[in-house]
Amino acid sequence: MEKTIGNTTVNMGDDGYLVDLNEWNQEVATEIAQEEGITLTDEHWKVLEYLQNQHKKDVPLTIRNVGKSGVVDIKGFYALFPEGPLKKASRIAGIPKPVSCI
Amino acid sequence: MEVLQPVVNPQTKPDAKVKKVMIIVSKATLDNVYASFILANGARMEGIEAEMFFTFFGLEAINKKKLNDLHVATVGNPAMHIPTLLGGLPGMEAMATSMMKKEMEKLDIPPIGEFLEILVASGVKIWACKLAMDMFHLKKEDLIEDLEGVLTVGDFYNRAHGEGTQLLFI
């Protein structure tokens, strides 16, 4: 499904996640974050960048990994992206929905 | 032949979501404790509130001296596919436990102590059962520092008020 966000047209899956990370940009992220009720700050951007890098390296994302990343601790991660941090942050970062249970 | 229709609770709303899970942990075999931890953590990852109530043998999972030494039960566990007589041999439990811990680590599932820290950091509330503590002669100091408090069953139920709360017994 095509969706126009600001000046960008992106392909979004039925689950609400971007299909192609290459279509992602900061404007897209800001808009998706707003849908999730989040206003992005420097702290958020650092986490998003970390998640994208992990995704590019094919590392499965887990809460534990994020907590050990040195970018943010688990408590901070929940504070930045309340109510489902890994799912919300992945959606804003333009990477696929996490499949991990932990 | 009469066909039974599923019973629909008239009070259940079709769009009613789970808002809070309250997990009662009454056993301390490694598999049961992991199941409860993964359920609690998974709830938080979905934006669902989670509280855990440790009672009876479950208290071992939050006992500072015991929590890193939980075992898989090899006797009386048909799914292990180890004959009961062999399961009771010395070293069998240790072997099964070590195998399970290795598999868990491969899946990035943390050891019990670290997992508890993750749960607390994620906003899971950890409670201990007063009656079970009295029974096992445990003091608050014996349990993890992150313990939210000690509750009676009644206190615990009182925390379950509100729509969308589910109680799970493990």
Tab-separated table of N, CA and C in Angstrom, chain A:
chain	number	residue	atom	x	y	z
A	1	MET	N	0.848	-1.189	0.000
A	1	MET	CA	0.000	0.000	0.000
A	1	MET	C	0.890	1.248	0.000
A	2	GLU	N	0.569	2.161	-0.938
A	2	GLU	CA	1.363	3.391	-1.002
A	2	GLU	C	0.784	4.440	-0.078
A	3	LYS	N	1.686	5.169	0.556
A	3	LYS	CA	1.215	6.193	1.478
A	3	LYS	C	2.099	7.421	1.306
A	4	THR	N	1.473	8.568	1.235
A	4	THR	CA	2.270	9.788	1.084
A	4	THR	C	2.456	10.434	2.451
A	5	ILE	N	3.716	10.589	2.800
A	5	ILE	CA	4.034	11.219	4.074
A	5	ILE	C	4.851	12.473	3.750
A	6	GLY	N	4.289	13.637	4.025
A	6	GLY	CA	4.982	14.882	3.685
A	6	GLY	C	5.225	14.921	2.178
A	7	ASN	N	6.504	14.998	1.776
A	7	ASN	CA	6.835	15.038	0.348
A	7	ASN	C	7.254	13.668	-0.182
A	8	THR	N	7.133	12.646	0.644
A	8	THR	CA	7.630	11.329	0.249
A	8	THR	C	6.483	10.334	0.105
A	9	THR	N	6.545	9.524	-0.964
A	9	THR	CA	5.599	8.422	-1.085
A	9	THR	C	6.329	7.135	-0.707
A	10	VAL	N	5.763	6.439	0.270
A	10	VAL	CA	6.432	5.220	0.749
A	10	VAL	C	5.499	4.020	0.587
A	11	ASN	N	6.091	2.850	0.520
A	11	ASN	CA	5.315	1.608	0.517
A	11	ASN	C	5.210	1.108	1.949
A	12	MET	N	3.987	0.950	2.400
A	12	MET	CA	3.791	0.502	3.777
A	12	MET	C	3.046	-0.830	3.781
A	13	GLY	N	3.538	-1.786	4.543
A	13	GLY	CA	2.872	-3.080	4.642
A	13	GLY	C	1.575	-2.963	5.426
A	14	ASP	N	0.777	-4.030	5.394
A	14	ASP	CA	-0.490	-4.017	6.127
A	14	ASP	C	-0.270	-3.812	7.628
A	15	ASP	N	0.920	-4.201	8.098
A	15	ASP	CA	1.197	-4.073	9.526
A	15	ASP	C	1.609	-2.652	9.912
A	16	GLY	N	1.688	-1.759	8.913
A	16	GLY	CA	2.031	-0.371	9.233
A	16	GLY	C	3.524	-0.096	9.246
A	17	TYR	N	4.321	-1.081	8.818
A	17	TYR	CA	5.779	-0.901	8.792
A	17	TYR	C	6.230	-0.649	7.354
A	18	LEU	N	7.272	0.148	7.191
A	18	LEU	CA	7.798	0.416	5.853
A	18	LEU	C	8.305	-0.884	5.229
A	19	VAL	N	8.108	-0.995	3.920
A	19	VAL	CA	8.557	-2.187	3.211
A	19	VAL	C	10.040	-2.063	2.868
A	20	ASP	N	10.476	-0.829	2.564
A	20	ASP	CA	11.846	-0.617	2.113
A	20	ASP	C	12.481	0.523	2.914
A	21	LEU	N	13.534	0.191	3.627
A	21	LEU	CA	14.220	1.186	4.468
A	21	LEU	C	14.765	2.342	3.627
A	22	ASN	N	15.057	2.075	2.328
A	22	ASN	CA	15.597	3.132	1.461
A	22	ASN	C	14.613	4.286	1.262
A	23	GLU	N	13.334	4.007	1.481
A	23	GLU	CA	12.334	5.064	1.325
A	23	GLU	C	12.197	5.936	2.580
A	24	TRP	N	12.922	5.536	3.597
A	24	TRP	CA	12.830	6.230	4.884
A	24	TRP	C	13.619	7.527	4.863
A	25	ASN	N	13.094	8.549	5.465
A	25	ASN	CA	13.903	9.746	5.756
A	25	ASN	C	13.390	10.369	7.053
A	26	GLN	N	14.039	11.412	7.483
A	26	GLN	CA	13.711	11.983	8.800
A	26	GLN	C	12.279	12.523	8.860
A	27	GLU	N	11.824	13.017	7.732
A	27	GLU	CA	10.455	13.546	7.705
A	27	GLU	C	9.443	12.397	7.908
A	28	VAL	N	9.711	11.295	7.206
A	28	VAL	CA	8.845	10.122	7.346
A	28	VAL	C	8.831	9.670	8.813
A	29	ALA	N	10.015	9.605	9.400
A	29	ALA	CA	10.127	9.167	10.797
A	29	ALA	C	9.329	10.083	11.716
A	30	THR	N	9.469	11.390	11.496
A	30	THR	CA	8.779	12.366	12.347
A	30	THR	C	7.266	12.177	12.263
A	31	GLU	N	6.778	11.931	11.035
A	31	GLU	CA	5.333	11.751	10.838
A	31	GLU	C	4.829	10.465	11.511
A	32	ILE	N	5.570	9.372	11.300
A	32	ILE	CA	5.139	8.099	11.916
A	32	ILE	C	5.179	8.234	13.442
A	33	ALA	N	6.211	8.907	13.930
A	33	ALA	CA	6.325	9.103	15.381
A	33	ALA	C	5.107	9.865	15.905
A	34	GLN	N	4.683	10.854	15.142
A	34	GLN	CA	3.519	11.626	15.586
A	34	GLN	C	2.267	10.761	15.657
A	35	GLU	N	2.131	9.865	14.664
A	35	GLU	CA	1.004	8.912	14.711
A	35	GLU	C	1.044	8.107	16.007
A	36	GLU	N	2.257	7.814	16.460
A	36	GLU	CA	2.432	7.024	17.686
A	36	GLU	C	2.396	7.909	18.928
A	37	GLY	N	2.223	9.190	18.728
A	37	GLY	CA	2.150	10.111	19.857
A	37	GLY	C	3.503	10.470	20.446
A	38	ILE	N	4.550	10.388	19.599
A	38	ILE	CA	5.901	10.658	20.095
A	38	ILE	C	6.515	11.834	19.325
A	39	THR	N	7.074	12.783	20.067
A	39	THR	CA	7.833	13.867	19.437
A	39	THR	C	9.309	13.504	19.547
A	40	LEU	N	9.968	13.407	18.399
A	40	LEU	CA	11.342	12.896	18.385
A	40	LEU	C	12.350	13.923	18.902
A	41	THR	N	13.222	13.466	19.790
A	41	THR	CA	14.311	14.295	20.309
A	41	THR	C	15.638	13.657	19.888
A	42	ASP	N	16.752	14.310	20.235
A	42	ASP	CA	18.082	13.754	19.913
A	42	ASP	C	18.229	12.333	20.434
A	43	GLU	N	17.717	12.098	21.637
A	43	GLU	CA	17.803	10.760	22.243
A	43	GLU	C	17.097	9.719	21.362
A	44	HIS	N	15.915	10.094	20.868
A	44	HIS	CA	15.169	9.183	19.994
A	44	HIS	C	15.977	8.860	18.731
A	45	TRP	N	16.552	9.916	18.121
A	45	TRP	CA	17.281	9.717	16.849
A	45	TRP	C	18.444	8.749	17.033
A	46	LYS	N	19.123	8.863	18.185
A	46	LYS	CA	20.265	7.961	18.439
A	46	LYS	C	19.800	6.509	18.468
A	47	VAL	N	18.669	6.289	19.122
A	47	VAL	CA	18.133	4.924	19.211
A	47	VAL	C	17.720	4.427	17.821
A	48	LEU	N	17.059	5.289	17.055
A	48	LEU	CA	16.597	4.899	15.715
A	48	LEU	C	17.789	4.513	14.835
A	49	GLU	N	18.849	5.316	14.943
A	49	GLU	CA	20.050	5.038	14.146
A	49	GLU	C	20.655	3.692	14.550
A	50	TYR	N	20.706	3.453	15.851
A	50	TYR	CA	21.239	2.165	16.338
A	50	TYR	C	20.417	0.996	15.788
A	51	LEU	N	19.084	1.118	15.855
A	51	LEU	CA	18.213	0.032	15.381
A	51	LEU	C	18.420	-0.217	13.887
A	52	GLN	N	18.538	0.866	13.132
A	52	GLN	CA	18.745	0.707	11.679
A	52	GLN	C	20.071	0.007	11.401
A	53	ASN	N	21.107	0.393	12.139
A	53	ASN	CA	22.418	-0.240	11.935
A	53	ASN	C	22.376	-1.726	12.268
A	54	GLN	N	21.697	-2.060	13.359
A	54	GLN	CA	21.581	-3.470	13.740
A	54	GLN	C	20.827	-4.251	12.659
A	55	HIS	N	19.774	-3.612	12.157
A	55	HIS	CA	18.970	-4.256	11.118
A	55	HIS	C	19.810	-4.505	9.861
A	56	LYS	N	20.634	-3.508	9.505
A	56	LYS	CA	21.487	-3.660	8.304
A	56	LYS	C	22.489	-4.780	8.502
A	57	LYS	N	22.890	-5.000	9.776
A	57	LYS	CA	23.849	-6.076	10.067
A	57	LYS	C	23.134	-7.418	10.281
A	58	ASP	N	21.808	-7.435	10.074
A	58	ASP	CA	21.010	-8.650	10.254
A	58	ASP	C	21.029	-9.187	11.675
A	59	VAL	N	21.211	-8.301	12.651
A	59	VAL	CA	21.171	-8.737	14.045
A	59	VAL	C	19.708	-8.694	14.502
A	60	PRO	N	19.162	-9.830	14.991
A	60	PRO	CA	17.771	-9.790	15.474
A	60	PRO	C	17.655	-8.836	16.667
A	61	LEU	N	16.618	-8.021	16.650
A	61	LEU	CA	16.485	-7.018	17.708
A	61	LEU	C	15.758	-7.586	18.914
A	62	THR	N	16.332	-7.383	20.076
A	62	THR	CA	15.648	-7.749	21.315
A	62	THR	C	15.828	-6.598	22.301
A	63	ILE	N	14.973	-6.580	23.290
A	63	ILE	CA	15.068	-5.566	24.343
A	63	ILE	C	16.439	-5.672	25.019
A	64	ARG	N	16.894	-6.906	25.204
A	64	ARG	CA	18.184	-7.125	25.873
A	64	ARG	C	19.326	-6.486	25.089
A	65	ASN	N	19.325	-6.678	23.753
A	65	ASN	CA	20.353	-6.071	22.897
A	65	ASN	C	20.362	-4.561	23.025
A	66	VAL	N	19.169	-3.985	22.963
A	66	VAL	CA	19.072	-2.534	23.044
A	66	VAL	C	19.628	-2.058	24.387
A	67	GLY	N	19.276	-2.795	25.447
A	67	GLY	CA	19.746	-2.431	26.785
A	67	GLY	C	21.260	-2.474	26.918
A	68	LYS	N	21.885	-3.363	26.140
A	68	LYS	CA	23.345	-3.496	26.210
A	68	LYS	C	24.066	-2.622	25.197
A	69	SER	N	23.303	-1.882	24.391
A	69	SER	CA	23.892	-1.159	23.261
A	69	SER	C	24.786	-0.009	23.684
A	70	GLY	N	24.559	0.521	24.888
A	70	GLY	CA	25.287	1.705	25.311
A	70	GLY	C	24.615	2.989	24.811
A	71	VAL	N	23.601	2.831	23.954
A	71	VAL	CA	22.885	3.997	23.428
A	71	VAL	C	21.803	4.428	24.422
A	72	VAL	N	21.121	3.422	24.969
A	72	VAL	CA	20.035	3.701	25.914
A	72	VAL	C	19.887	2.474	26.810
A	73	ASP	N	19.497	2.676	28.080
A	73	ASP	CA	19.229	1.483	28.901
A	73	ASP	C	17.747	1.122	28.753
A	74	ILE	N	17.360	-0.006	29.337
A	74	ILE	CA	16.009	-0.512	29.084
A	74	ILE	C	14.946	0.447	29.625
A	75	LYS	N	15.225	0.981	30.817
A	75	LYS	CA	14.273	1.913	31.409
A	75	LYS	C	14.104	3.137	30.507
A	76	GLY	N	15.232	3.631	30.004
A	76	GLY	CA	15.206	4.789	29.122
A	76	GLY	C	14.488	4.494	27.818
A	77	PHE	N	14.667	3.276	27.312
A	77	PHE	CA	14.027	2.851	26.064
A	77	PHE	C	12.512	2.884	26.224
A	78	TYR	N	12.027	2.359	27.352
A	78	TYR	CA	10.578	2.383	27.621
A	78	TYR	C	10.073	3.813	27.806
A	79	ALA	N	10.945	4.671	28.358
A	79	ALA	CA	10.518	6.058	28.578
A	79	ALA	C	10.427	6.807	27.245
A	80	LEU	N	11.362	6.517	26.329
A	80	LEU	CA	11.367	7.213	25.035
A	80	LEU	C	10.215	6.758	24.139
A	81	PHE	N	9.978	5.436	24.151
A	81	PHE	CA	8.933	4.868	23.282
A	81	PHE	C	7.941	4.082	24.144
A	82	PRO	N	7.060	4.762	24.864
A	82	PRO	CA	6.179	4.064	25.818
A	82	PRO	C	5.237	3.081	25.117
A	83	GLU	N	4.814	2.097	25.864
A	83	GLU	CA	3.836	1.109	25.393
A	83	GLU	C	4.302	0.364	24.145
A	84	GLY	N	5.286	-0.464	24.341
A	84	GLY	CA	5.771	-1.280	23.231
A	84	GLY	C	6.949	-0.659	22.522
A	85	PRO	N	8.067	-0.441	23.233
A	85	PRO	CA	9.193	0.310	22.670
A	85	PRO	C	9.810	-0.306	21.417
A	86	LEU	N	10.029	-1.624	21.417
A	86	LEU	CA	10.724	-2.231	20.282
A	86	LEU	C	9.877	-2.131	19.006
A	87	LYS	N	8.586	-2.370	19.160
A	87	LYS	CA	7.692	-2.303	18.002
A	87	LYS	C	7.564	-0.880	17.487
A	88	LYS	N	7.333	0.048	18.413
A	88	LYS	CA	7.153	1.441	17.998
A	88	LYS	C	8.424	2.005	17.388
A	89	ALA	N	9.552	1.759	18.062
A	89	ALA	CA	10.815	2.319	17.576
A	89	ALA	C	11.162	1.727	16.212
A	90	SER	N	10.898	0.435	16.013
A	90	SER	CA	11.188	-0.190	14.726
A	90	SER	C	10.335	0.434	13.625
A	91	ARG	N	9.092	0.696	13.951
A	91	ARG	CA	8.184	1.284	12.957
A	91	ARG	C	8.676	2.669	12.560
A	92	ILE	N	9.080	3.453	13.557
A	92	ILE	CA	9.550	4.816	13.264
A	92	ILE	C	10.885	4.770	12.513
A	93	ALA	N	11.702	3.747	12.817
A	93	ALA	CA	13.016	3.627	12.180
A	93	ALA	C	12.906	3.081	10.754
A	94	GLY	N	11.713	2.657	10.353
A	94	GLY	CA	11.519	2.181	8.984
A	94	GLY	C	12.006	0.766	8.747
A	95	ILE	N	12.211	0.014	9.819
A	95	ILE	CA	12.674	-1.372	9.675
A	95	ILE	C	11.510	-2.324	9.986
A	96	PRO	N	11.625	-3.614	9.597
A	96	PRO	CA	10.474	-4.514	9.759
A	96	PRO	C	10.061	-4.704	11.221
A	97	LYS	N	8.834	-5.135	11.377
A	97	LYS	CA	8.278	-5.428	12.704
A	97	LYS	C	9.135	-6.504	13.371
A	98	PRO	N	9.581	-6.275	14.610
A	98	PRO	CA	10.437	-7.275	15.271
A	98	PRO	C	9.682	-8.583	15.498
A	99	VAL	N	10.378	-9.693	15.320
A	99	VAL	CA	9.720	-10.993	15.472
A	99	VAL	C	10.074	-11.661	16.801
A	100	SER	N	10.973	-11.039	17.543
A	100	SER	CA	11.431	-11.661	18.780
A	100	SER	C	10.375	-11.582	19.879
A	101	CYS	N	10.375	-12.592	20.760
A	101	CYS	CA	9.458	-12.586	21.905
A	101	CYS	C	10.097	-11.921	23.113
A	102	ILE	N	11.363	-11.570	23.007
A	102	ILE	CA	12.008	-11.001	24.196
A	102	ILE	C	12.677	-9.659	23.895
